[in-house]
Structures are given as C-alpha cells and as structure tokens.
Amino acid sequence: MYRLPDLKKNTRINAIAVMTSGGDSPGMNPAIRSVTRAALNQGIRVFGINRGYSGLIIGDFTELKSGDVSNIVQRGGTILKSDRCEAFKDPAVRHQAGEILKEHHIGGLIVIGGDGSLTGAHLLTHETGIPVIGLPGTIDNDIYGTEDTIGFDTALNTALEAIDKIRDTAISHERIFLVEVMGRNSGHIASQVGVACGAEMIIVPEIDFKLEALCFSLASQRAEGHGSSGIIVVAEGPRPGLTYRLANQLEAQGEKPGVCILGHIQRGGRPTGHDRVLASCLGAASVTYLLAGFTDVMIGMIDSKITATPLLDIMEKRKPLNPQLVELAQLLHK
Ligand code: ADP
Ligand code: F6P
C-alpha cells in the first residue's frame, strides 16, 4: 500500500510552477495533473512552464486551472511539452531563470524529469534559493532514490508487446532476433524486458560480454535441440549502432540474425495503471513536501513508502543494475 506523507504545512507559498524536462515518459501527464490539483486544493495558484528549462529561461508560463488537467491522466507524452536546453548549464542563465520565477512570485518549482533535469533542479535551488522539488520522470529507471521511475512500467510493457510479436516471426522462421531497447547508460529496461519476454540472452552496458561466448552459447543450444529461434535483448548502450555491429559479427559466424530497434515507441503510449498510480502519489506528495518547507530533494517510492532523497545523492549515486536478472534469463530459457 502506498502511504502518502503526513507533513504539516509551514510555508506561505501562494503560487508554484511545474515543468517536464528531458526525454518524455508516459506518466508525466498524471504527475502534472496530481501536482496541479493537489496545489489548487490548498488554494495555491499553479503555473505550467512550457518546454522545460527552455521555457523557464524565457518566462513561457501558463496558469493551470483544474479544467486544464482534465482528461490527461490516461494520455502519454506531456501537455507541457519537453525539451533539452543546453543553455541551462550556464550559471548566468540559471540566475536569470531564478529572477524570472521571483518576478512571477513563484514560491516553489516542481521539476519532472531524468537525472539531467534533476541535476539542473539541484543547481537552480542551490544557486537561487528558490525551493525546488524533483520527481523521477524517465523510462530508463536509472534514478537512485526510487524503485521505479514514472514511465518505466509503461515502457517495459510496450517493449514486451512488440517483442512477443517478433517472437512469433522468430519461431515461424527459426531465426534469432536481436531486439534493441532504450538505455544509453543503463540496462534496467533491457534486464527486466529480457526476463519478462523469455529472452535467450540480455546484453547491458553494465556487464561485459564476449561475442565468442554468445556464439558458443547459440551453437550449443542448437546442438542440444533448443534454440532454433531466439530473442537477444540489447540495451542501446553509449555508442549508436551496437545492435547492427553485433548482427554483423554474428553473420560472420554463420548466423542470420534479424534486427529490430524498438526506439521511441518505448517513450509513448497510454501510461499503465502502475505508472498512473505512481505519478499521482508522487505528484501529490511533492506538493506536500514543498509546502512543509522541503527543497533540493526528489520524491520517490521505496518499499511502497514515499521518500525524499537529496538531489545531490541523485546526482552522485547510481542505481545498481541487478545482475541476477541477466543470469536468470539465461537460466530460465533452457
Ligand atoms: P534527462 O532529464 O531525461 O536525463 P537530459 O540529461 O538531456 O535528460 O537533461 C535534460 C535537461 O536538463 C538538459 O537539456 C539541461 O537543460 C538540464 N541539465 C542536464 N544536465 C545539467 C547540468 N549538468 N547542469 C544544468 N542543467 C542540466
Ligand atoms: O530519456 C531517456 C532516453 O529515453 C534514453 O533511454 C535514450 O537513450 C534517449 O532518451 C533518447 O533520447 P532522444 O532520442 O530524444 O535524444
């Protein structure tokens, strides 16, 4: 059971702002709805900042009323739009952003985004004194301080639906398919998708792998009578083209692998029930923490409890990948 925080209000905030930043994720809309309505219910005005930090630094704000967040709980993407804003890495630009928030009498900001966006959030509150609370919004699930990020569960299920279909073709044609999922620096999506789709093998940036071992494993599976078809789930990794490079090398060893890059379909779509509940709980809790005087923290969920983790920890610590999932996939498909 999710338990919402029971904290006393001890600030005099009259208006807050909310924004989405970095790669969009399914569940950002229910989070915006929850932040907006939780604040409005306390008599606090809410401003939506359009296009993340790009909108913040030019004062592109829209006041949100309850009706503005109607019928968005089920929608993917973000009604506030999202962006990547290189200029925000400049301290002078962040100073200007602080001045703009003060001019609008905004007493607190809620930033929904991935680790980059949360880094910007930490620097903004640290340098300007404006209270800022972060929410983990990314499909990658690579954020310390929360078991799940908003959007991860939907991305996992989107990838699974696609892979189940690819599996049909792999079986019909007795072929191996390499399926690439998102995750530049982390294999959280790949490891969970891999176990859930019954992958023969999972390749993630956190764990070294040897192509020879992969070929040997495929050959011995065939010799044992299993594995005329198969799915290998590959996290995209830091250098583009990994999956095609792997396919070329497997071809050189006599395999005929198919390649499917799932790409941005993983970022879209209706949020799952899990993501909607998570986003709604964390959104409302972020307002509670802000009004109780907290700043410079991210609100996450650990063991079904809502927790506040310093943004500095989010920047400095990595959520470890569970290597057992990678091993489990290999064990279970035999
Ligand atoms: P995500 O939030 O999904 O991890 P990015 O890493 O692209 O996505 O970051 C989103 C935005 O957050 C960047 O475009 C930039 O505006 C801001 N940001 C990222 N890193 C920093 C940083 N070191 N300092 C200030 N702002 C940053
Ligand atoms: O937001 C994170 C992420 O989905 C990564 O998994 C992926 O590498 C990246 O965004 C791709 O983003 P874009 O194509 O928008 O730059």
CSV table of C-alpha atoms and ligand atoms in Angstrom, one decimal:
chain,number,residue,atom,x,y,z
A,1,MET,CA,0.0,0.0,0.0
A,2,TYR,CA,1.2,3.4,-0.9
A,3,ARG,CA,1.2,5.8,2.1
A,4,LEU,CA,1.1,9.5,1.5
A,5,PRO,CA,3.2,11.7,3.7
A,6,ASP,CA,1.6,13.4,6.7
A,7,LEU,CA,3.5,16.6,7.0
A,8,LYS,CA,2.5,20.0,8.4
A,9,LYS,CA,2.3,23.0,6.1
A,10,ASN,CA,4.7,25.6,7.3
A,11,THR,CA,5.3,27.9,4.4
A,12,ARG,CA,3.4,30.8,2.9
A,13,ILE,CA,3.6,29.8,-0.7
A,14,ASN,CA,0.9,31.4,-2.9
A,15,ALA,CA,2.0,30.1,-6.3
A,16,ILE,CA,4.0,27.2,-7.6
A,17,ALA,CA,5.3,26.1,-11.0
A,18,VAL,CA,5.6,22.7,-12.6
A,19,MET,CA,7.5,21.6,-15.6
A,20,THR,CA,8.6,18.5,-17.6
A,21,SER,CA,12.2,18.2,-18.9
A,22,GLY,CA,14.4,15.8,-20.9
A,23,GLY,CA,13.1,12.7,-22.6
A,24,ASP,CA,9.3,12.5,-22.1
A,25,SER,CA,7.9,9.5,-20.3
A,26,PRO,CA,4.4,8.0,-20.0
A,27,GLY,CA,3.0,9.2,-16.7
A,28,MET,CA,4.2,12.7,-16.9
A,29,ASN,CA,0.6,13.9,-17.6
A,30,PRO,CA,-0.8,12.2,-14.5
A,31,ALA,CA,2.0,13.7,-12.5
A,32,ILE,CA,1.2,17.2,-13.8
A,33,ARG,CA,-2.5,16.6,-13.0
A,34,SER,CA,-1.7,15.5,-9.5
A,35,VAL,CA,0.7,18.4,-8.7
A,36,THR,CA,-1.8,20.9,-10.1
A,37,ARG,CA,-4.9,19.6,-8.3
A,38,ALA,CA,-3.1,19.0,-5.0
A,39,ALA,CA,-1.9,22.6,-5.0
A,40,LEU,CA,-5.2,24.1,-6.2
A,41,ASN,CA,-6.9,22.2,-3.4
A,42,GLN,CA,-4.7,24.1,-0.9
A,43,GLY,CA,-5.7,27.4,-2.5
A,44,ILE,CA,-2.3,27.8,-4.3
A,45,ARG,CA,-2.0,29.1,-7.9
A,46,VAL,CA,-0.2,26.8,-10.3
A,47,PHE,CA,1.8,27.8,-13.4
A,48,GLY,CA,2.8,25.3,-16.1
A,49,ILE,CA,6.2,26.0,-17.6
A,50,ASN,CA,6.2,25.1,-21.3
A,51,ARG,CA,9.2,23.1,-22.9
A,52,GLY,CA,11.2,22.5,-19.7
A,53,TYR,CA,14.2,24.7,-19.0
A,54,SER,CA,13.8,26.3,-22.5
A,55,GLY,CA,10.5,27.8,-21.4
A,56,LEU,CA,11.7,28.7,-17.9
A,57,ILE,CA,14.5,30.9,-19.1
A,58,ILE,CA,12.2,33.0,-21.3
A,59,GLY,CA,9.2,33.0,-18.8
A,60,ASP,CA,6.9,30.9,-21.0
A,61,PHE,CA,4.4,30.1,-18.3
A,62,THR,CA,0.7,29.3,-18.5
A,63,GLU,CA,-1.6,29.4,-15.4
A,64,LEU,CA,-3.2,26.0,-14.9
A,65,LYS,CA,-6.8,25.7,-13.6
A,66,SER,CA,-8.4,22.4,-12.7
A,67,GLY,CA,-10.1,22.0,-16.1
A,68,ASP,CA,-6.7,22.4,-17.9
A,69,VAL,CA,-5.6,19.0,-16.5
A,70,SER,CA,-8.9,17.2,-17.1
A,71,ASN,CA,-8.7,14.1,-19.2
A,72,ILE,CA,-4.9,13.8,-19.2
A,73,VAL,CA,-4.5,11.0,-16.7
A,74,GLN,CA,-4.7,8.5,-19.5
A,75,ARG,CA,-2.6,10.3,-22.1
A,76,GLY,CA,1.1,9.6,-22.9
A,77,GLY,CA,3.6,12.5,-23.5
A,78,THR,CA,3.3,15.7,-21.6
A,79,ILE,CA,0.8,18.5,-22.1
A,80,LEU,CA,3.6,21.0,-21.0
A,81,LYS,CA,5.9,19.7,-23.8
A,82,SER,CA,9.5,18.8,-23.0
A,83,ASP,CA,12.9,19.9,-24.3
A,84,ARG,CA,16.6,19.7,-23.8
A,85,CYS,CA,18.2,23.1,-23.0
A,86,GLU,CA,22.0,23.3,-23.3
A,87,ALA,CA,21.9,27.0,-22.2
A,88,PHE,CA,20.7,26.0,-18.7
A,89,LYS,CA,24.1,24.5,-18.0
A,90,ASP,CA,25.4,28.1,-17.8
A,91,PRO,CA,25.2,29.5,-14.2
A,92,ALA,CA,24.3,33.0,-15.6
A,93,VAL,CA,21.3,31.6,-17.4
A,94,ARG,CA,20.2,29.8,-14.2
A,95,HIS,CA,20.5,33.1,-12.3
A,96,GLN,CA,18.2,34.7,-14.9
A,97,ALA,CA,15.7,31.8,-14.5
A,98,GLY,CA,15.7,32.5,-10.7
A,99,GLU,CA,14.9,36.1,-11.4
A,100,ILE,CA,12.0,35.2,-13.7
A,101,LEU,CA,10.5,32.9,-11.1
A,102,LYS,CA,10.8,35.6,-8.5
A,103,GLU,CA,9.1,38.2,-10.8
A,104,HIS,CA,6.2,35.8,-11.2
A,105,HIS,CA,6.0,35.4,-7.3
A,106,ILE,CA,6.5,31.7,-7.6
A,107,GLY,CA,7.4,30.2,-4.3
A,108,GLY,CA,8.4,26.7,-5.4
A,109,LEU,CA,9.1,24.7,-8.5
A,110,ILE,CA,8.4,21.0,-9.3
A,111,VAL,CA,10.7,19.5,-12.0
A,112,ILE,CA,9.6,16.2,-13.5
A,113,GLY,CA,12.5,14.6,-15.5
A,114,GLY,CA,15.5,12.3,-15.6
A,115,ASP,CA,18.9,12.6,-13.9
A,116,GLY,CA,20.0,15.5,-16.1
A,117,SER,CA,16.9,17.5,-15.3
A,118,LEU,CA,17.3,16.8,-11.6
A,119,THR,CA,20.9,18.0,-11.8
A,120,GLY,CA,19.6,21.3,-13.2
A,121,ALA,CA,17.0,21.4,-10.4
A,122,HIS,CA,19.6,21.0,-7.7
A,123,LEU,CA,21.8,23.7,-9.2
A,124,LEU,CA,18.8,26.1,-9.5
A,125,THR,CA,17.7,25.8,-5.9
A,126,HIS,CA,21.3,25.8,-4.6
A,127,GLU,CA,22.2,29.0,-6.6
A,128,THR,CA,19.0,31.0,-6.3
A,129,GLY,CA,17.4,29.8,-3.1
A,130,ILE,CA,14.1,29.1,-4.8
A,131,PRO,CA,12.6,25.9,-3.3
A,132,VAL,CA,12.7,23.1,-5.9
A,133,ILE,CA,11.4,19.5,-5.6
A,134,GLY,CA,12.2,16.8,-8.2
A,135,LEU,CA,10.1,13.9,-9.5
A,136,PRO,CA,11.7,11.0,-11.3
A,137,GLY,CA,10.2,11.1,-14.8
A,138,THR,CA,12.1,8.8,-17.3
A,139,ILE,CA,11.5,5.4,-18.9
A,140,ASP,CA,15.1,4.4,-18.1
A,141,ASN,CA,14.5,3.6,-14.4
A,142,ASP,CA,18.1,4.6,-13.7
A,143,ILE,CA,17.5,7.1,-10.8
A,144,TYR,CA,18.8,6.5,-7.3
A,145,GLY,CA,16.2,7.1,-4.6
A,146,THR,CA,13.2,5.4,-6.2
A,147,GLU,CA,12.4,1.8,-7.1
A,148,ASP,CA,10.5,2.8,-10.1
A,149,THR,CA,10.6,5.9,-12.2
A,150,ILE,CA,7.4,7.3,-13.7
A,151,GLY,CA,7.2,5.8,-17.2
A,152,PHE,CA,9.3,2.7,-16.7
A,153,ASP,CA,6.5,0.3,-16.3
A,154,THR,CA,4.7,1.5,-19.5
A,155,ALA,CA,7.9,1.3,-21.5
A,156,LEU,CA,8.5,-2.2,-20.2
A,157,ASN,CA,5.1,-3.3,-21.3
A,158,THR,CA,5.3,-1.5,-24.7
A,159,ALA,CA,8.6,-3.3,-25.4
A,160,LEU,CA,7.1,-6.6,-24.3
A,161,GLU,CA,4.1,-6.3,-26.6
A,162,ALA,CA,6.5,-5.7,-29.5
A,163,ILE,CA,8.9,-8.5,-28.6
A,164,ASP,CA,6.0,-11.0,-28.2
A,165,LYS,CA,5.1,-10.3,-31.8
A,166,ILE,CA,8.7,-10.6,-33.0
A,167,ARG,CA,8.9,-13.9,-31.2
A,168,ASP,CA,6.1,-15.2,-33.4
A,169,THR,CA,8.1,-14.5,-36.5
A,170,ALA,CA,11.3,-15.8,-34.9
A,171,ILE,CA,9.6,-19.1,-34.2
A,172,SER,CA,7.9,-19.4,-37.6
A,173,HIS,CA,11.2,-18.7,-39.4
A,174,GLU,CA,13.5,-20.4,-36.9
A,175,ARG,CA,15.6,-17.2,-36.7
A,176,ILE,CA,17.5,-15.4,-34.0
A,177,PHE,CA,16.4,-11.7,-33.5
A,178,LEU,CA,18.4,-9.0,-31.8
A,179,VAL,CA,16.0,-6.5,-30.3
A,180,GLU,CA,17.4,-3.2,-29.2
A,181,VAL,CA,15.7,-1.4,-26.3
A,182,MET,CA,16.5,2.1,-24.9
A,183,GLY,CA,19.1,2.7,-22.2
A,184,ARG,CA,22.3,4.5,-23.1
A,185,ASN,CA,24.0,4.1,-19.7
A,186,SER,CA,21.8,1.6,-18.0
A,187,GLY,CA,20.3,-1.8,-18.7
A,188,HIS,CA,17.3,-1.6,-16.4
A,189,ILE,CA,14.8,-1.7,-19.3
A,190,ALA,CA,16.8,-4.5,-21.0
A,191,SER,CA,17.2,-6.7,-18.0
A,192,GLN,CA,13.5,-6.6,-17.0
A,193,VAL,CA,12.2,-6.8,-20.6
A,194,GLY,CA,14.6,-9.7,-21.1
A,195,VAL,CA,13.3,-11.8,-18.2
A,196,ALA,CA,9.7,-11.0,-19.0
A,197,CYS,CA,9.9,-12.0,-22.7
A,198,GLY,CA,11.9,-15.1,-22.0
A,199,ALA,CA,15.0,-13.8,-23.8
A,200,GLU,CA,17.8,-16.2,-24.6
A,201,MET,CA,20.3,-13.6,-23.7
A,202,ILE,CA,20.4,-10.0,-22.4
A,203,ILE,CA,23.2,-7.5,-23.3
A,204,VAL,CA,23.6,-4.5,-21.0
A,205,PRO,CA,26.2,-1.7,-20.7
A,206,GLU,CA,26.9,-2.6,-17.0
A,207,ILE,CA,28.1,-6.2,-17.8
A,208,ASP,CA,31.0,-7.0,-20.2
A,209,PHE,CA,30.2,-9.7,-22.6
A,210,LYS,CA,32.2,-11.6,-25.2
A,211,LEU,CA,30.8,-12.2,-28.6
A,212,GLU,CA,32.6,-15.6,-28.8
A,213,ALA,CA,30.6,-16.6,-25.7
A,214,LEU,CA,27.4,-15.6,-27.3
A,215,CYS,CA,28.2,-17.6,-30.5
A,216,PHE,CA,29.2,-20.6,-28.4
A,217,SER,CA,26.1,-20.4,-26.4
A,218,LEU,CA,23.9,-20.2,-29.5
A,219,ALA,CA,25.7,-23.1,-31.1
A,220,SER,CA,25.5,-25.3,-28.1
A,221,GLN,CA,21.8,-24.6,-27.6
A,222,ARG,CA,21.1,-25.6,-31.2
A,223,ALA,CA,23.2,-28.8,-30.7
A,224,GLU,CA,21.1,-29.6,-27.6
A,225,GLY,CA,17.9,-29.3,-29.6
A,226,HIS,CA,16.7,-25.9,-28.1
A,227,GLY,CA,17.0,-22.6,-29.7
A,228,SER,CA,16.3,-22.9,-33.4
A,229,SER,CA,14.8,-19.4,-32.8
A,230,GLY,CA,15.6,-16.9,-30.1
A,231,ILE,CA,15.4,-13.3,-28.8
A,232,ILE,CA,18.5,-11.4,-27.7
A,233,VAL,CA,17.6,-8.2,-25.9
A,234,VAL,CA,20.3,-5.5,-26.3
A,235,ALA,CA,20.4,-2.2,-24.4
A,236,GLU,CA,21.3,0.5,-26.9
A,237,GLY,CA,24.5,1.5,-24.9
A,238,PRO,CA,26.5,4.7,-25.2
A,239,ARG,CA,27.7,4.2,-28.8
A,240,PRO,CA,25.0,4.2,-31.5
A,241,GLY,CA,24.8,1.1,-33.8
A,242,LEU,CA,25.8,-1.6,-31.2
A,243,THR,CA,23.0,-3.9,-32.3
A,244,TYR,CA,23.9,-3.8,-36.0
A,245,ARG,CA,27.6,-4.3,-35.1
A,246,LEU,CA,26.6,-7.4,-33.1
A,247,ALA,CA,24.4,-8.6,-36.0
A,248,ASN,CA,27.3,-8.2,-38.5
A,249,GLN,CA,29.6,-10.2,-36.2
A,250,LEU,CA,27.0,-12.9,-35.8
A,251,GLU,CA,26.6,-13.1,-39.6
A,252,ALA,CA,30.3,-13.5,-39.9
A,253,GLN,CA,29.9,-16.6,-37.7
A,254,GLY,CA,27.3,-18.1,-39.9
A,255,GLU,CA,24.1,-16.9,-38.1
A,256,LYS,CA,21.3,-15.0,-40.0
A,257,PRO,CA,20.0,-12.7,-37.2
A,258,GLY,CA,17.1,-10.3,-37.7
A,259,VAL,CA,17.5,-6.8,-36.1
A,260,CYS,CA,14.7,-4.7,-34.6
A,261,ILE,CA,15.4,-1.3,-33.0
A,262,LEU,CA,12.3,-0.5,-30.9
A,263,GLY,CA,13.3,3.2,-30.5
A,264,HIS,CA,10.9,5.9,-29.5
A,265,ILE,CA,7.8,3.7,-29.4
A,266,GLN,CA,9.0,2.9,-25.9
A,267,ARG,CA,8.6,6.5,-24.8
A,268,GLY,CA,5.0,7.0,-26.0
A,269,GLY,CA,1.6,5.5,-25.3
A,270,ARG,CA,-1.0,5.4,-22.5
A,271,PRO,CA,0.6,5.1,-19.1
A,272,THR,CA,-0.1,1.8,-17.4
A,273,GLY,CA,-2.1,1.6,-14.2
A,274,HIS,CA,1.1,1.3,-12.2
A,275,ASP,CA,2.6,4.4,-13.7
A,276,ARG,CA,-0.7,6.4,-13.2
A,277,VAL,CA,-0.8,5.5,-9.5
A,278,LEU,CA,2.9,6.2,-9.0
A,279,ALA,CA,2.7,9.5,-10.8
A,280,SER,CA,-0.4,10.5,-8.8
A,281,CYS,CA,1.1,9.6,-5.4
A,282,LEU,CA,4.4,11.2,-6.1
A,283,GLY,CA,2.8,14.4,-7.7
A,284,ALA,CA,0.6,15.0,-4.7
A,285,ALA,CA,3.5,14.2,-2.3
A,286,SER,CA,5.8,16.7,-4.0
A,287,VAL,CA,3.3,19.5,-3.1
A,288,THR,CA,3.1,18.3,0.5
A,289,TYR,CA,6.9,18.3,0.8
A,290,LEU,CA,7.2,21.7,-0.8
A,291,LEU,CA,4.5,23.2,1.5
A,292,ALA,CA,6.2,21.6,4.5
A,293,GLY,CA,9.4,23.6,3.7
A,294,PHE,CA,11.5,20.9,1.9
A,295,THR,CA,13.7,21.8,-1.0
A,296,ASP,CA,16.5,20.2,-3.0
A,297,VAL,CA,15.0,16.7,-2.7
A,298,MET,CA,13.5,14.2,-5.1
A,299,ILE,CA,10.3,12.4,-4.1
A,300,GLY,CA,10.4,8.7,-4.9
A,301,MET,CA,9.0,5.4,-3.8
A,302,ILE,CA,10.9,2.7,-1.9
A,303,ASP,CA,9.2,-0.3,-0.4
A,304,SER,CA,5.9,1.3,-1.2
A,305,LYS,CA,6.9,4.2,1.0
A,306,ILE,CA,7.2,7.8,-0.3
A,307,THR,CA,10.6,9.1,0.4
A,308,ALA,CA,12.6,12.3,-0.1
A,309,THR,CA,16.2,11.9,-1.2
A,310,PRO,CA,18.6,14.9,-1.5
A,311,LEU,CA,19.1,15.8,-5.2
A,312,LEU,CA,22.9,15.7,-4.5
A,313,ASP,CA,22.6,12.0,-3.8
A,314,ILE,CA,20.6,11.5,-7.1
A,315,MET,CA,23.5,13.2,-8.9
A,316,GLU,CA,26.3,11.3,-7.2
A,317,LYS,CA,24.9,7.8,-6.8
A,318,ARG,CA,23.8,5.3,-9.4
A,319,LYS,CA,21.0,2.9,-9.0
A,320,PRO,CA,22.7,-0.5,-9.4
A,321,LEU,CA,21.5,-3.0,-12.0
A,322,ASN,CA,20.5,-6.4,-10.6
A,323,PRO,CA,22.9,-8.7,-12.5
A,324,GLN,CA,20.8,-11.7,-11.3
A,325,LEU,CA,18.1,-10.8,-13.8
A,326,VAL,CA,20.6,-11.2,-16.6
A,327,GLU,CA,21.7,-14.6,-15.3
A,328,LEU,CA,18.1,-15.6,-14.6
A,329,ALA,CA,17.0,-15.1,-18.2
A,330,GLN,CA,19.8,-17.4,-19.4
A,331,LEU,CA,18.9,-20.0,-16.8
A,332,LEU,CA,15.2,-20.0,-17.5
A,333,HIS,CA,15.1,-20.4,-21.2
A,334,LYS,CA,16.9,-23.7,-21.2
B,1,ADP,P1,17.0,13.7,-18.6
B,1,ADP,O1,16.5,14.7,-17.7
B,1,ADP,O2,15.9,12.9,-19.2
B,1,ADP,O3,18.2,12.9,-18.0
B,1,ADP,P2,19.0,15.3,-20.1
B,1,ADP,O4,20.2,14.6,-19.5
B,1,ADP,O5,19.0,15.5,-21.6
B,1,ADP,O6,17.6,14.5,-19.9
B,1,ADP,O7,18.7,16.6,-19.3
B,1,ADP,C1,17.6,17.5,-19.6
B,1,ADP,C2,18.0,18.9,-19.4
B,1,ADP,O8,18.4,19.1,-18.0
B,1,ADP,C3,19.2,19.4,-20.2
B,1,ADP,O9,18.8,19.7,-21.5
B,1,ADP,C4,19.5,20.6,-19.4
B,1,ADP,O10,18.6,21.7,-19.7
B,1,ADP,C5,19.3,20.1,-18.0
B,1,ADP,N1,20.6,19.7,-17.4
B,1,ADP,C6,21.2,18.5,-17.7
B,1,ADP,N2,22.4,18.4,-17.1
B,1,ADP,C7,22.6,19.6,-16.5
B,1,ADP,C8,23.7,20.2,-15.8
B,1,ADP,N3,24.8,19.5,-15.5
B,1,ADP,N4,23.6,21.4,-15.3
B,1,ADP,C9,22.4,22.1,-15.6
B,1,ADP,N5,21.4,21.7,-16.3
B,1,ADP,C10,21.5,20.4,-16.7
B,2,F6P,O1,15.1,9.7,-21.7
B,2,F6P,C1,16.0,8.7,-21.8
B,2,F6P,C2,16.1,8.1,-23.2
B,2,F6P,O2,14.8,7.5,-23.5
B,2,F6P,C3,17.2,7.1,-23.3
B,2,F6P,O3,16.9,5.8,-23.0
B,2,F6P,C4,17.5,7.2,-24.8
B,2,F6P,O4,18.9,6.9,-25.0
B,2,F6P,C5,17.3,8.7,-25.0
B,2,F6P,O5,16.3,9.1,-24.1
B,2,F6P,C6,17.0,9.0,-26.4
B,2,F6P,O6,16.5,10.3,-26.5
B,2,F6P,P1,16.4,11.3,-27.7
B,2,F6P,O7,16.4,10.4,-29.0
B,2,F6P,O8,15.2,12.0,-27.5
B,2,F6P,O9,17.6,12.1,-27.7
